[in-house]
Short mmCIF file of C-alpha atoms in Angstrom, two decimals:
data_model
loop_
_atom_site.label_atom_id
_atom_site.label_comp_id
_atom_site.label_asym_id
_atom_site.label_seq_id
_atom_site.Cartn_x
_atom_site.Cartn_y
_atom_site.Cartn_z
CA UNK A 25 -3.04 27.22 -46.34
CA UNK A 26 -2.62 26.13 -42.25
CA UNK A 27 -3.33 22.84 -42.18
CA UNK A 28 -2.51 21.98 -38.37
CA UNK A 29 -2.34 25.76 -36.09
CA UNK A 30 -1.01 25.26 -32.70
CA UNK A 31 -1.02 28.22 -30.06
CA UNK A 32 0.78 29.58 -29.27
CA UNK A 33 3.63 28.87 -30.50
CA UNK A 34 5.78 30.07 -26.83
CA UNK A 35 4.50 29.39 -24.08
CA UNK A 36 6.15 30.24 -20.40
CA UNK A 37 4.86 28.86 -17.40
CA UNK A 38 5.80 28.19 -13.73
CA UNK A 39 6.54 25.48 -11.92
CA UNK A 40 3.30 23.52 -11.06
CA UNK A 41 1.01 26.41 -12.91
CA UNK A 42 -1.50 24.48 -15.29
CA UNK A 43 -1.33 24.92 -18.81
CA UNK A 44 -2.85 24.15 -21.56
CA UNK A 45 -1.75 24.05 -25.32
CA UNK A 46 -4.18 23.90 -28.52
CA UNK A 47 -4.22 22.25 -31.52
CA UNK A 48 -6.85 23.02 -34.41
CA UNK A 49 -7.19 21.69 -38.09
CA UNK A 50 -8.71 22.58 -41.31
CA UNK A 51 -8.25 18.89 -42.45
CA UNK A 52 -11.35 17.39 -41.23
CA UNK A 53 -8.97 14.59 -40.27
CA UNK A 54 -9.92 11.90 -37.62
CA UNK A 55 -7.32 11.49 -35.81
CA UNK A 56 -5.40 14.06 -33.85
CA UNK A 57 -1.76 13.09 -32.10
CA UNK A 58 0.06 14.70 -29.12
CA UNK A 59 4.13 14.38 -28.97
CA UNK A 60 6.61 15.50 -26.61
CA UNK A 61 9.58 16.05 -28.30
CA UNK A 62 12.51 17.06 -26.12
CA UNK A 63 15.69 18.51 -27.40
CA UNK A 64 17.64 16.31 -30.16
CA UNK A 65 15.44 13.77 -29.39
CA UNK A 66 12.61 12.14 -31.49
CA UNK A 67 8.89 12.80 -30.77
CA UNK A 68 7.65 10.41 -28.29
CA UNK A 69 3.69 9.79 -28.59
CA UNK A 70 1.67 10.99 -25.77
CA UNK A 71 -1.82 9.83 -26.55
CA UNK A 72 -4.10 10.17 -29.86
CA UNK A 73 -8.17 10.58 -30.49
CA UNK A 74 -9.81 8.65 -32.79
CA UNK A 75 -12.63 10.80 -33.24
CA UNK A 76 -13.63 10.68 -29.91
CA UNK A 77 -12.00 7.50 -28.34
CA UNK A 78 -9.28 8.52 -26.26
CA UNK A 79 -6.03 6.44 -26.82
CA UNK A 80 -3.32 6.85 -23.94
CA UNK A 81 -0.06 5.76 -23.95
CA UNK A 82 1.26 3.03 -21.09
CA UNK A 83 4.14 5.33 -20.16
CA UNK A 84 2.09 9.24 -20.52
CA UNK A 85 2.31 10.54 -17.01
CA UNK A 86 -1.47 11.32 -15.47
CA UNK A 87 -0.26 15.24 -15.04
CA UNK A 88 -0.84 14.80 -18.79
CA UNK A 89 -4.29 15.41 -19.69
CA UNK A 90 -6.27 15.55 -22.90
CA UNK A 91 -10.00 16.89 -24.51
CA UNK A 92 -10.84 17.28 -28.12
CA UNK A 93 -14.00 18.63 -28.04
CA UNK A 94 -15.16 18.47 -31.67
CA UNK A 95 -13.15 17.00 -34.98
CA UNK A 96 -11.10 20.58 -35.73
CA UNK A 97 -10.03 20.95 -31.66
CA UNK A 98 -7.73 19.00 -29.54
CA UNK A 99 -5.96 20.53 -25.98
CA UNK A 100 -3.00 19.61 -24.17
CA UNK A 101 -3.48 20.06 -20.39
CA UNK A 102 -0.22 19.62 -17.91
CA UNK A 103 -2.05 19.86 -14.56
CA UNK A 104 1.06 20.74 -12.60
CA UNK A 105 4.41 21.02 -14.95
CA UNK A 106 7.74 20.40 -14.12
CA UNK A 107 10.69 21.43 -14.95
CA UNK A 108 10.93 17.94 -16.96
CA UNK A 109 8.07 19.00 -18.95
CA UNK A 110 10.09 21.47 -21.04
CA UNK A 111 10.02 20.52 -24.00
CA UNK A 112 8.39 21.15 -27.79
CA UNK A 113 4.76 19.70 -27.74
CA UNK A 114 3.96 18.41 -31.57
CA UNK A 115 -0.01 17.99 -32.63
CA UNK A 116 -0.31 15.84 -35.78
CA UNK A 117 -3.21 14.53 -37.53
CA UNK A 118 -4.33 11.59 -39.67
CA UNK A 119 -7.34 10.37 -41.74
CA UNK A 120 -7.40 6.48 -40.86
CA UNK A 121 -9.28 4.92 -44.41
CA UNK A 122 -8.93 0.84 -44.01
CA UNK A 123 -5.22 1.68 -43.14
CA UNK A 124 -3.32 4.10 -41.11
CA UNK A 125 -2.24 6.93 -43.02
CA UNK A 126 0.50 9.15 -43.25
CA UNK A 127 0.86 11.94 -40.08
CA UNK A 128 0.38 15.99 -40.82
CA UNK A 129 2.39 18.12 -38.06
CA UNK A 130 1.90 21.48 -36.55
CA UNK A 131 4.93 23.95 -36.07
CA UNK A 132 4.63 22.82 -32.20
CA UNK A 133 4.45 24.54 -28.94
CA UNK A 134 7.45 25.31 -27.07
CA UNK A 135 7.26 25.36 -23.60
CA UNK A 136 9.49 26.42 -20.91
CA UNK A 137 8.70 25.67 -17.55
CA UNK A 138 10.53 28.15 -14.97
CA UNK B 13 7.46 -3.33 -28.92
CA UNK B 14 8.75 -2.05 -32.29
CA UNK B 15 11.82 0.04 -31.83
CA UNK B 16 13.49 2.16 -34.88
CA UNK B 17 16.96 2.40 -34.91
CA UNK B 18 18.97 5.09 -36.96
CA UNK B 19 22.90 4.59 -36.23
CA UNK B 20 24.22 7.91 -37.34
CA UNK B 21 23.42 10.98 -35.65
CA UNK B 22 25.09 13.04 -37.75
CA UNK B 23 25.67 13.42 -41.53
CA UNK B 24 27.25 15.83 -43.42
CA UNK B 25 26.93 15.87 -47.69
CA UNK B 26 28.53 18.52 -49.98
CA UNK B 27 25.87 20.13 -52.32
CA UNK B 28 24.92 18.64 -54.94
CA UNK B 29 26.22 15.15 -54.18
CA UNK B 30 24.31 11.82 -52.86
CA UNK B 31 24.17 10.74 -49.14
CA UNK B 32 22.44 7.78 -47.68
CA UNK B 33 21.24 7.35 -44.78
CA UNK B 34 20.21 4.22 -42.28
CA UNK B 35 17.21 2.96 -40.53
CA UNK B 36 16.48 -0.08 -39.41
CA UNK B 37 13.86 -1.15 -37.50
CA UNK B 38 12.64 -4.49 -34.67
CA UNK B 39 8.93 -5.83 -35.36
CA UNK B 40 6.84 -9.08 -35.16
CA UNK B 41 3.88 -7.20 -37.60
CA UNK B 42 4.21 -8.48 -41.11
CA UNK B 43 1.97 -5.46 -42.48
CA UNK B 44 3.09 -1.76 -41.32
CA UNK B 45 3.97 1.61 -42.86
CA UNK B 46 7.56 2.90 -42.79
CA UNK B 47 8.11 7.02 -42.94
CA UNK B 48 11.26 9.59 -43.47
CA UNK B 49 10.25 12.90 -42.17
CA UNK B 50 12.24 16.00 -42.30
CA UNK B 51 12.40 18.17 -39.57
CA UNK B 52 14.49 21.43 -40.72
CA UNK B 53 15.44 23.65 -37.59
CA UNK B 54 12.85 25.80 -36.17
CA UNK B 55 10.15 24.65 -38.50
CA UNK B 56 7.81 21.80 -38.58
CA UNK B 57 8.12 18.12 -39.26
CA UNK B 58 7.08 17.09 -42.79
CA UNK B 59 6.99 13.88 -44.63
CA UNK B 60 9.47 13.16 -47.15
CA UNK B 61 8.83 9.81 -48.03
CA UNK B 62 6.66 6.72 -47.20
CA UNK B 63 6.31 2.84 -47.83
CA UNK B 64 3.99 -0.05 -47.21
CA UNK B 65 5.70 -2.95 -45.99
CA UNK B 66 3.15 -5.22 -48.41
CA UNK B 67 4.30 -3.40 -51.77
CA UNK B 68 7.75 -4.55 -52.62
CA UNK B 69 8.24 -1.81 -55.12
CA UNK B 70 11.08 1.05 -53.18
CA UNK B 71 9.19 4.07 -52.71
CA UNK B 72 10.54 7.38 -54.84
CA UNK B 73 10.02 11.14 -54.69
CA UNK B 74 11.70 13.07 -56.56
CA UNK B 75 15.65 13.21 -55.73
CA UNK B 76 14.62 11.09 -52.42
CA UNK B 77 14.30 7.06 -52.90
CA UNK B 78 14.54 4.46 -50.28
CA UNK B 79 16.01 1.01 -50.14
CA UNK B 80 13.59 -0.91 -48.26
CA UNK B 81 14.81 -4.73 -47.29
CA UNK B 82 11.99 -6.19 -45.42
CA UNK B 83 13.91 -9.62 -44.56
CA UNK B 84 16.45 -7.14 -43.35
CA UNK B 85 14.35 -4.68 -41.47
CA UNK B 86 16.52 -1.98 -43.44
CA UNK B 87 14.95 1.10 -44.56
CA UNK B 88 17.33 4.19 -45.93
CA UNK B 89 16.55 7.15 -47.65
CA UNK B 90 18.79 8.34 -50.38
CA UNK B 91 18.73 12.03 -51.08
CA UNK B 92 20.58 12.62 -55.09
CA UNK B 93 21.58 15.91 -55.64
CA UNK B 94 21.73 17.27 -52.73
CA UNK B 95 20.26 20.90 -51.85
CA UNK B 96 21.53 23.00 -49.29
CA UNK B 97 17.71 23.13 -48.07
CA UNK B 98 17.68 19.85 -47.22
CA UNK B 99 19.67 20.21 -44.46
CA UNK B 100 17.53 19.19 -41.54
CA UNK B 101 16.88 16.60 -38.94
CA UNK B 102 15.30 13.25 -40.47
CA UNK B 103 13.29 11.08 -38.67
CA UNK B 104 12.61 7.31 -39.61
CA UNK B 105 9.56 6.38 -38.38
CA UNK B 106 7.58 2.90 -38.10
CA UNK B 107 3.23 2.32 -37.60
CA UNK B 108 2.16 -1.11 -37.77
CA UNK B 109 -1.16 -1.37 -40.10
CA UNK B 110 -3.77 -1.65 -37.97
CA UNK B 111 -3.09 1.06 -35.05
CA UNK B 112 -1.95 4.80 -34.95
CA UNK B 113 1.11 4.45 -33.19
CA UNK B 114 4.27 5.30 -34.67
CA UNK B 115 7.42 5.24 -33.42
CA UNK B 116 10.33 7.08 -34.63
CA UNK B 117 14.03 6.74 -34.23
CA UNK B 118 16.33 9.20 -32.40
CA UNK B 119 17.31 11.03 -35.67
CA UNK B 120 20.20 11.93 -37.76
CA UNK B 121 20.93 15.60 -38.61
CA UNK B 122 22.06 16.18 -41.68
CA UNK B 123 23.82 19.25 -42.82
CA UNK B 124 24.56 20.06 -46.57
CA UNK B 125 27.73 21.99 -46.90
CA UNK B 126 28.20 24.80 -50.03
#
């Protein structure tokens, strides 16, 4: 019954060691979200895909990369994370008909960053 | 810039008994979506509730309602009958019509006491 599957689910890396985090959906959806959500805070947008049109946000930092490359996949890239990048990474998805419509979430992607 | 606002960041309701609790929200849009998710801890974010700004009607599932005051910009969820499951973070969130990004407020955890 996934809907949204993120791996993994823990993920350790060092300081300035690329990573990347995945996000995959049985939804068929057209829209897929990234979030950074740190701790007790609310998820803060990243950038989104809508189908293939890239949508950054002003304030996403250019260590933060994305590629989604068909509708199921979408990866997270940090090119070179610090230790501010610790945080829960959320993947959501949407199905945009005439409207926006209501966000589906993965379990999320904690990473640490030693 | 819309910005949600949820003034209590923490909440605490015995079982079986009604809490309320407050969102309100900043925008120039006059069409937009309004969400309550539920984040419980350690598991993922799911929707609770939603409302279109255009349908003047409050929104209702289940034991969860909302009061939704557009002159206001006031959007709370009530939760009747309160289950010890629902103890969780909640998340109002806000997503103008015609774009995918939402915005949510900084929380309030909720904890339902036996």
């Amino acid at each position: 019954d996934a809907m949204v599957i993120q791996n993994p689910r823990y993920q350790v890396t060092q300081f300035g060691k690329p990573v990347t985090l995945s996000c995959s959906q049985t939804l068929n959806h057209n829209v897929m979200y990234w979030y950074q959500q740190k701790s007790s805070q609310a998820p803060k947008l990243l950038f989104h895909y809508y189908d293939k049109d890239f949508n950054n946000e002003a304030d996403t930092p250019d260590n933060f990369q994305s590629r989604r490359p068909n509708t199921s996949f979408c990866f997270l890239d940090i090119r070179s994370p610090g230790l501010g990048d610790a945080a829960m990474y959320l993947c959501a998805t949407s199905t945009r008909t005439g409207g926006t419509d209501t966000q589906y979430f993965g379990p999320g992607t904690r990473l640490t960053v030693l | 810039a819309q910005t949600v606002t949820q003034s209590q960041p923490e909440m605490s309701v015995q079982e079986a008994e009604t809490v309320t609790l407050s969102c309100t929200y900043d925008t120039s849009e006059n069409n937009y979506y309004l969400f309550w998710y539920k984040q419980p801890p350690s598991r993922q974010m799911i929707l609770v509730i939603r409302q279109e700004a255009y349908k003047q009607q409050n929104a209702t599932e289940n034991r969860f309602s909302v009061n939704f005051q557009k002159a206001a910009k006031s959007f709370s969820l009530k939760i009747s009958d309160s289950q010890l499951g629902d103890t969780a973070m909640y998340f109002c969130a806000f997503m103008p019509y015609n774009n995918n990004d939402m915005r949510f407020g900084a929380g309030t955890r909720l904890t339902v006491k036996p």
